[in-house]
Structure formats: structure tokens, C-alpha cells
PDB file of C-alpha atoms in Angstrom:
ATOM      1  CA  UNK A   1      62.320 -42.793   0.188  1.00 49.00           C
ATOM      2  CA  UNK A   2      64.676 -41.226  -2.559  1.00 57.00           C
ATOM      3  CA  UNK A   3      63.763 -39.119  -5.172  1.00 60.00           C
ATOM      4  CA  UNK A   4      64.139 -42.085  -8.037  1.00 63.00           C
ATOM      5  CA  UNK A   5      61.698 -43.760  -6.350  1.00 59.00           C
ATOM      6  CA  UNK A   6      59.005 -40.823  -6.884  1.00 59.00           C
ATOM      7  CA  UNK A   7      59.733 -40.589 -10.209  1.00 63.00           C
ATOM      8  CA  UNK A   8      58.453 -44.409 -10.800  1.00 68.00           C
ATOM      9  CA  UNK A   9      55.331 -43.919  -9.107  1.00 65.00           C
ATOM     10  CA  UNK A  10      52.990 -45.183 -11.975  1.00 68.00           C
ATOM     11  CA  UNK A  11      55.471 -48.541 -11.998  1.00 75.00           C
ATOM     12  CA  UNK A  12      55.133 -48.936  -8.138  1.00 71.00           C
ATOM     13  CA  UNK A  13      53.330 -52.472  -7.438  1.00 77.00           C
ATOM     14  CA  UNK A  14      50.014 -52.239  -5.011  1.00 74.00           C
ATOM     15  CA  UNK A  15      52.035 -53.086  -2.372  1.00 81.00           C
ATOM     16  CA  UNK A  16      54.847 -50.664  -2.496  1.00 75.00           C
ATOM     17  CA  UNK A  17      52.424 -47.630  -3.206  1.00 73.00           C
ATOM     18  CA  UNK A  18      50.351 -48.567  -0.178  1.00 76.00           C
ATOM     19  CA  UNK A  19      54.064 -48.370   2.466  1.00 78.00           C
ATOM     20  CA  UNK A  20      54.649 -45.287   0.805  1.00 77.00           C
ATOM     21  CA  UNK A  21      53.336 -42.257   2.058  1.00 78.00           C
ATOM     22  CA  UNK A  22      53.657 -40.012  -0.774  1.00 76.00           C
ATOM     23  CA  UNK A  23      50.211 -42.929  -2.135  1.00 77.00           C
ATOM     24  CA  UNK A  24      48.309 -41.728   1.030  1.00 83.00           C
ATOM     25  CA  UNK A  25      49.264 -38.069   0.402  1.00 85.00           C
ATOM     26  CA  UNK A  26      47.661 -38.341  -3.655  1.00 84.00           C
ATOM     27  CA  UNK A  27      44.899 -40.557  -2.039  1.00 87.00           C
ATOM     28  CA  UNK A  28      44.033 -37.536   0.351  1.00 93.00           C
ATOM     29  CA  UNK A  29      44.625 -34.728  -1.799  1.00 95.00           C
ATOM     30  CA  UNK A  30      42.230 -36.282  -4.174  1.00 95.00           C
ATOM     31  CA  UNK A  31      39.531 -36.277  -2.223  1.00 96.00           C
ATOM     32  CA  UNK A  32      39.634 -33.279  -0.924  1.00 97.00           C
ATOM     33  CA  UNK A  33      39.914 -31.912  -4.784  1.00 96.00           C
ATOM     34  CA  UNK A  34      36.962 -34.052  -5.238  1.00 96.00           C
ATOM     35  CA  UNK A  35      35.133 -33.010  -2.147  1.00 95.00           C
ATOM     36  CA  UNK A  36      35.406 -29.108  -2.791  1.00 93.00           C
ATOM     37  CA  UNK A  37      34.059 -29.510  -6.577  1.00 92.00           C
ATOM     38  CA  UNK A  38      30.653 -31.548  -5.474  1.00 89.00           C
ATOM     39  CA  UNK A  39      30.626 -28.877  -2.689  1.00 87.00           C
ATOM     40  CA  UNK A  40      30.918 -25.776  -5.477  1.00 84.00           C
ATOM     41  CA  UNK A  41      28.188 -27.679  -7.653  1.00 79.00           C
ATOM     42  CA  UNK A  42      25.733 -27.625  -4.930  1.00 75.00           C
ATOM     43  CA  UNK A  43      26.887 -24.024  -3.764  1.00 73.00           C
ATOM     44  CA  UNK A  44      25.773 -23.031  -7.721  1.00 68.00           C
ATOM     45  CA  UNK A  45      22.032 -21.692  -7.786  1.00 64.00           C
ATOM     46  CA  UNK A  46      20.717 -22.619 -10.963  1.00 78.00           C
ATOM     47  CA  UNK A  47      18.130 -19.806 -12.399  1.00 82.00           C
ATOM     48  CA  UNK A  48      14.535 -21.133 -13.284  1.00 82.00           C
ATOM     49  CA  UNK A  49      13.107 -20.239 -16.018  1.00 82.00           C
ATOM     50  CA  UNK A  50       9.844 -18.053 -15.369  1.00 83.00           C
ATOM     51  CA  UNK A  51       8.561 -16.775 -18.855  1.00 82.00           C
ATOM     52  CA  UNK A  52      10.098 -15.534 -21.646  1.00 83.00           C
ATOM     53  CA  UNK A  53       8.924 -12.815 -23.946  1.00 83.00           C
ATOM     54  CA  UNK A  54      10.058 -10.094 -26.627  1.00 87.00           C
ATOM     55  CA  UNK A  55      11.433  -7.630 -24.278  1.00 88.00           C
ATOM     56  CA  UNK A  56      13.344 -10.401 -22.440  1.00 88.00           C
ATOM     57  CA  UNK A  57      13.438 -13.910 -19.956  1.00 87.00           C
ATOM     58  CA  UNK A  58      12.122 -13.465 -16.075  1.00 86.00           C
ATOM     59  CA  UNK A  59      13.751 -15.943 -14.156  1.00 86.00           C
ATOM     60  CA  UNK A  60      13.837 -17.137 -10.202  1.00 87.00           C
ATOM     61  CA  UNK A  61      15.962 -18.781  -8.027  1.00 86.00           C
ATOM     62  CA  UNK A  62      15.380 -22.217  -6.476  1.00 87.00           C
ATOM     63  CA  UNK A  63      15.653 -19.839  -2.568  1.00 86.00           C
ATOM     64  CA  UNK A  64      13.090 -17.745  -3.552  1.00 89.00           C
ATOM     65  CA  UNK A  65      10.609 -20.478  -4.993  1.00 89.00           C
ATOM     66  CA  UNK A  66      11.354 -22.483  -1.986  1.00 91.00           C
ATOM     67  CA  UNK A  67      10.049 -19.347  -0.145  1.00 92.00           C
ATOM     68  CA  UNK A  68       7.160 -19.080  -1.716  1.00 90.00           C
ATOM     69  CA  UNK A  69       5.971 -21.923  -1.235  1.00 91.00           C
ATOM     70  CA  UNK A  70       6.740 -21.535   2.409  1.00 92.00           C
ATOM     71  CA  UNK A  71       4.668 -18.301   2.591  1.00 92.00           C
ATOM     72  CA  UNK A  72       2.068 -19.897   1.044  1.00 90.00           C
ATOM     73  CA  UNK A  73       1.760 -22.687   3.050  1.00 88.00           C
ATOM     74  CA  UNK A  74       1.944 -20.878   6.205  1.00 87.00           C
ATOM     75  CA  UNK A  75      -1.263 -18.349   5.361  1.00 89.00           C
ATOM     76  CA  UNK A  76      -3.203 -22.061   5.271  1.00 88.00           C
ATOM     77  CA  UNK A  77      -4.529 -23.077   8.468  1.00 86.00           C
ATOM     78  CA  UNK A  78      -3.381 -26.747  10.127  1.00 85.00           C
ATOM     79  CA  UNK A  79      -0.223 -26.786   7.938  1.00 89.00           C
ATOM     80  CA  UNK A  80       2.794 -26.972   9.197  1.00 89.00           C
ATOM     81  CA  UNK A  81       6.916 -26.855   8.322  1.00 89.00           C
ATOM     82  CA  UNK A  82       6.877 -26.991   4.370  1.00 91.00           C
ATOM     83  CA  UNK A  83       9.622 -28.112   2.542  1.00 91.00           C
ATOM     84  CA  UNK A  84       9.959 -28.057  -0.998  1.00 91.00           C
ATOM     85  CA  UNK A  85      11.940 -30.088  -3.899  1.00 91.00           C
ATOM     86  CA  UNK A  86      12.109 -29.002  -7.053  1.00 89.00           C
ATOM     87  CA  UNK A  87      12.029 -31.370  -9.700  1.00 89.00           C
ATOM     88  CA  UNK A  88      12.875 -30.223 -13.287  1.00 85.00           C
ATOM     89  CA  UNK A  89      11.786 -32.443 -15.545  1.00 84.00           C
ATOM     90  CA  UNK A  90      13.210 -31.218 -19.752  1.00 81.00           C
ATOM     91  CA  UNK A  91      11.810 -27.278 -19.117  1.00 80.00           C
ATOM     92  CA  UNK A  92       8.830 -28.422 -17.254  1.00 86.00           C
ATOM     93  CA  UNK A  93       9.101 -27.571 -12.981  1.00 88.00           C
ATOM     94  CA  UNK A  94       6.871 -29.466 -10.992  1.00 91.00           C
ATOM     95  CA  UNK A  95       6.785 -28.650  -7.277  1.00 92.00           C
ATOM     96  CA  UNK A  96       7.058 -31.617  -4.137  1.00 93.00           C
ATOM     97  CA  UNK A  97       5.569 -30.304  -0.894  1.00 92.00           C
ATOM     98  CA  UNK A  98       6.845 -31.925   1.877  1.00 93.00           C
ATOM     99  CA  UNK A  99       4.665 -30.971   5.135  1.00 91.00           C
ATOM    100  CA  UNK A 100       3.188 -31.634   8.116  1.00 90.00           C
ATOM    101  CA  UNK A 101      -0.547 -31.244   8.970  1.00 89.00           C
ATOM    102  CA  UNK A 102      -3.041 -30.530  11.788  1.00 88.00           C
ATOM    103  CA  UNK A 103      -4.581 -34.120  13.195  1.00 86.00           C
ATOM    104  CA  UNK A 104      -7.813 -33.424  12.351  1.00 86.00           C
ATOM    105  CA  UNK A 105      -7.916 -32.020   9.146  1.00 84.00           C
ATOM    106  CA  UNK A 106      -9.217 -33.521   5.866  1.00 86.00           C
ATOM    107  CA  UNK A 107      -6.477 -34.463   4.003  1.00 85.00           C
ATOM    108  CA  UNK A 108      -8.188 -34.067   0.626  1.00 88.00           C
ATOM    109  CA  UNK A 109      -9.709 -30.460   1.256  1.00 89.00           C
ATOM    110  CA  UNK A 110      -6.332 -29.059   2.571  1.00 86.00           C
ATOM    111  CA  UNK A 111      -4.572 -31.181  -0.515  1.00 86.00           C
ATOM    112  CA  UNK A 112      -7.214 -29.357  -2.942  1.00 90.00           C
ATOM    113  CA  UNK A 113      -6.906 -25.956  -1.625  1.00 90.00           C
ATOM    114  CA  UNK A 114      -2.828 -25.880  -1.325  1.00 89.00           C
ATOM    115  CA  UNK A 115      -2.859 -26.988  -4.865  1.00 89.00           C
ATOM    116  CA  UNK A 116      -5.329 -24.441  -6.160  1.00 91.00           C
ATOM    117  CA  UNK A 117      -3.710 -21.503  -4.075  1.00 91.00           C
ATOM    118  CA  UNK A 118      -0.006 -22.754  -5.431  1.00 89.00           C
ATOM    119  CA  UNK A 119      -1.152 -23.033  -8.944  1.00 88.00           C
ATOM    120  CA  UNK A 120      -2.845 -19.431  -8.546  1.00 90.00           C
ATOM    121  CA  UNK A 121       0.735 -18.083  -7.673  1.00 88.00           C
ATOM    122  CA  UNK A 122       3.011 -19.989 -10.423  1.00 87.00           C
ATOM    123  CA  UNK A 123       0.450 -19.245 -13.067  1.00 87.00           C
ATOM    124  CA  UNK A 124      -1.712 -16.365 -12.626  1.00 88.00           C
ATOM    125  CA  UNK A 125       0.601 -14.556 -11.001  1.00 86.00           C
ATOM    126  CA  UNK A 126       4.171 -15.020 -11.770  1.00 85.00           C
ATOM    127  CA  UNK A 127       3.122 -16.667 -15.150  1.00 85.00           C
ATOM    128  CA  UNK A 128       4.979 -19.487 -15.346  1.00 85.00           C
ATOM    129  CA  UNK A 129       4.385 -21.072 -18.744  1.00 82.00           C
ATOM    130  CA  UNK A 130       6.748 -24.182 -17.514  1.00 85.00           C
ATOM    131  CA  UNK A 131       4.559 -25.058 -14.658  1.00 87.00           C
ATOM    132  CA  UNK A 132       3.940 -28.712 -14.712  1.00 88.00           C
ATOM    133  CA  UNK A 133       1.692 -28.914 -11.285  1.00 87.00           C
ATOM    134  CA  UNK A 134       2.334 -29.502  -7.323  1.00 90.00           C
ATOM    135  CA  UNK A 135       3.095 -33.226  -5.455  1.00 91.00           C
ATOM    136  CA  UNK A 136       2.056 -33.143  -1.654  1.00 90.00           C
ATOM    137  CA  UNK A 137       3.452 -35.681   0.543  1.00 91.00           C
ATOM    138  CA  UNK A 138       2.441 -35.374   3.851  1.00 89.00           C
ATOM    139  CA  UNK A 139       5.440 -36.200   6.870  1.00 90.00           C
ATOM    140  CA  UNK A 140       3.316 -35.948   9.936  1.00 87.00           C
ATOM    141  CA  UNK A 141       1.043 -34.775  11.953  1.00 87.00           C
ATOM    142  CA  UNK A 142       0.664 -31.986  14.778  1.00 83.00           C
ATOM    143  CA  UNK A 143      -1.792 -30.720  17.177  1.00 79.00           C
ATOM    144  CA  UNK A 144      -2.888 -27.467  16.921  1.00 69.00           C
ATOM    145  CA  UNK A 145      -0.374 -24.168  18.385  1.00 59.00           C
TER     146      UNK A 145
END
């Protein structure tokens, strides 16, 4: 393919560009492009806001929030393997709780007491004045270890 033929790459006809390799090439080079920049915007850790106050703004990362809420979860007995989403919602962060829990506990007691021990962390004690409350969904169920 000659060099003139380059040149009139925005005149080529659907046809032409798709025998010419040099289409393929931009084709594949653009998704790569496109592929590393969605990679780099999930690689970014946004900060979450904490509180904010005269002598300056706490903050937290979405890692450290996600452990946590693991830590939390595991000093409960018959849960099991939390995960966490966190849903940001205008400056408001409300938690989802994914986890798994022990056959034969009751649902609403264990739902009650991971909220109230999750709320005691993200309020009392990191003060978070953004917190907007904890969703549990429950994936399973497992015997006891």
C-alpha cells in the first residue's frame, strides 16, 4: 500500500479501510488506549469524606472502609465472607453488606445487631457526619466452622 494511499485515509470507502491493515492497526491501538484509561480510572482511589472541621477535613479510603467493615463483621458470630459496596449518593455514603450467614441464625437479630455495631463505628467513632445508614443482603448460607 503506498504512502498516497495513507494520506487519504479519512476518504477511504468501508470497504477499502477494512483490506487495509493500517484500519486494523488504528482499530487495535484504540482499544488498547481505551482499555488502559478505564483501567487507570478504576486503579484511582477516590478519598471519602469523613468530617470536616476548623482545623481541617479527615478523610478515608474506599480499602480501608471496606476493611472495616470486614473486621466488624468477623467479631459477629455466624457471619461469614463480607463484602462491601459503597454507594455515594450527592455527599451522603451508605454502606451494602454483602455476606453470608450461619443456617440457623435469625436473620433479623444478626441484621439488627450488624447495623447497630456498624453505625456505632461510622458515627460514634470515626464521626462520620455523611453517614446515610447500612444495606445487608444476605448471599448464602454456611454451617458452622
Amino acid at each position: 500500500m503506498s504512502f498516497e494511499k495513507i494520506k487519504n485515509f479519512f476518504n477511504w470507502s468501508y470497504p477499502e479501510a477494512l483490506q487495509s491493515p493500517y484500519y486494523w492497526y488504528a482499530l487495535l491501538l484504540f482499544l488498547v488506549l481505551v482499555l488502559i484509561l478505564w483501567a487507570l480510572s478504576k486503579m484511582k482511589q477516590d478519598l471519602l469524606p469523613v468530617f470536616k472541621d476548623d482545623e481541617g477535613v479527615v478523610q478515608i479510603t474506599p480499602h480501608a472502609l471496606h476493611e472495616l467493615v470486614k473486621k466488624t463483621c468477623e467479631e459477629m458470630e455466624g457471619i461469614f465472607n463480607p463484602n462491601t459496596t459503597i454507594k455515594k449518593k450527592g455527599n451522603a455514603i451508605r454502606l451494602a453488606v454483602q455476606l453470608r450467614i450461619q443456617t440457623d441464625c435469625n436473620v433479623q437479630e444478626t441484621r439488627l445487631e450488624l447495623k447497630r455495631r456498624l453505625e456505632e463505628v461510622m458515627i460514634k467513632k470515626l464521626n462520620f457526619d455523611n453517614f446515610d445508614g447500612v444495606d445487608i443482603l444476605i448471599k448464602g448460607f454456611q454451617t458452622k466452622k
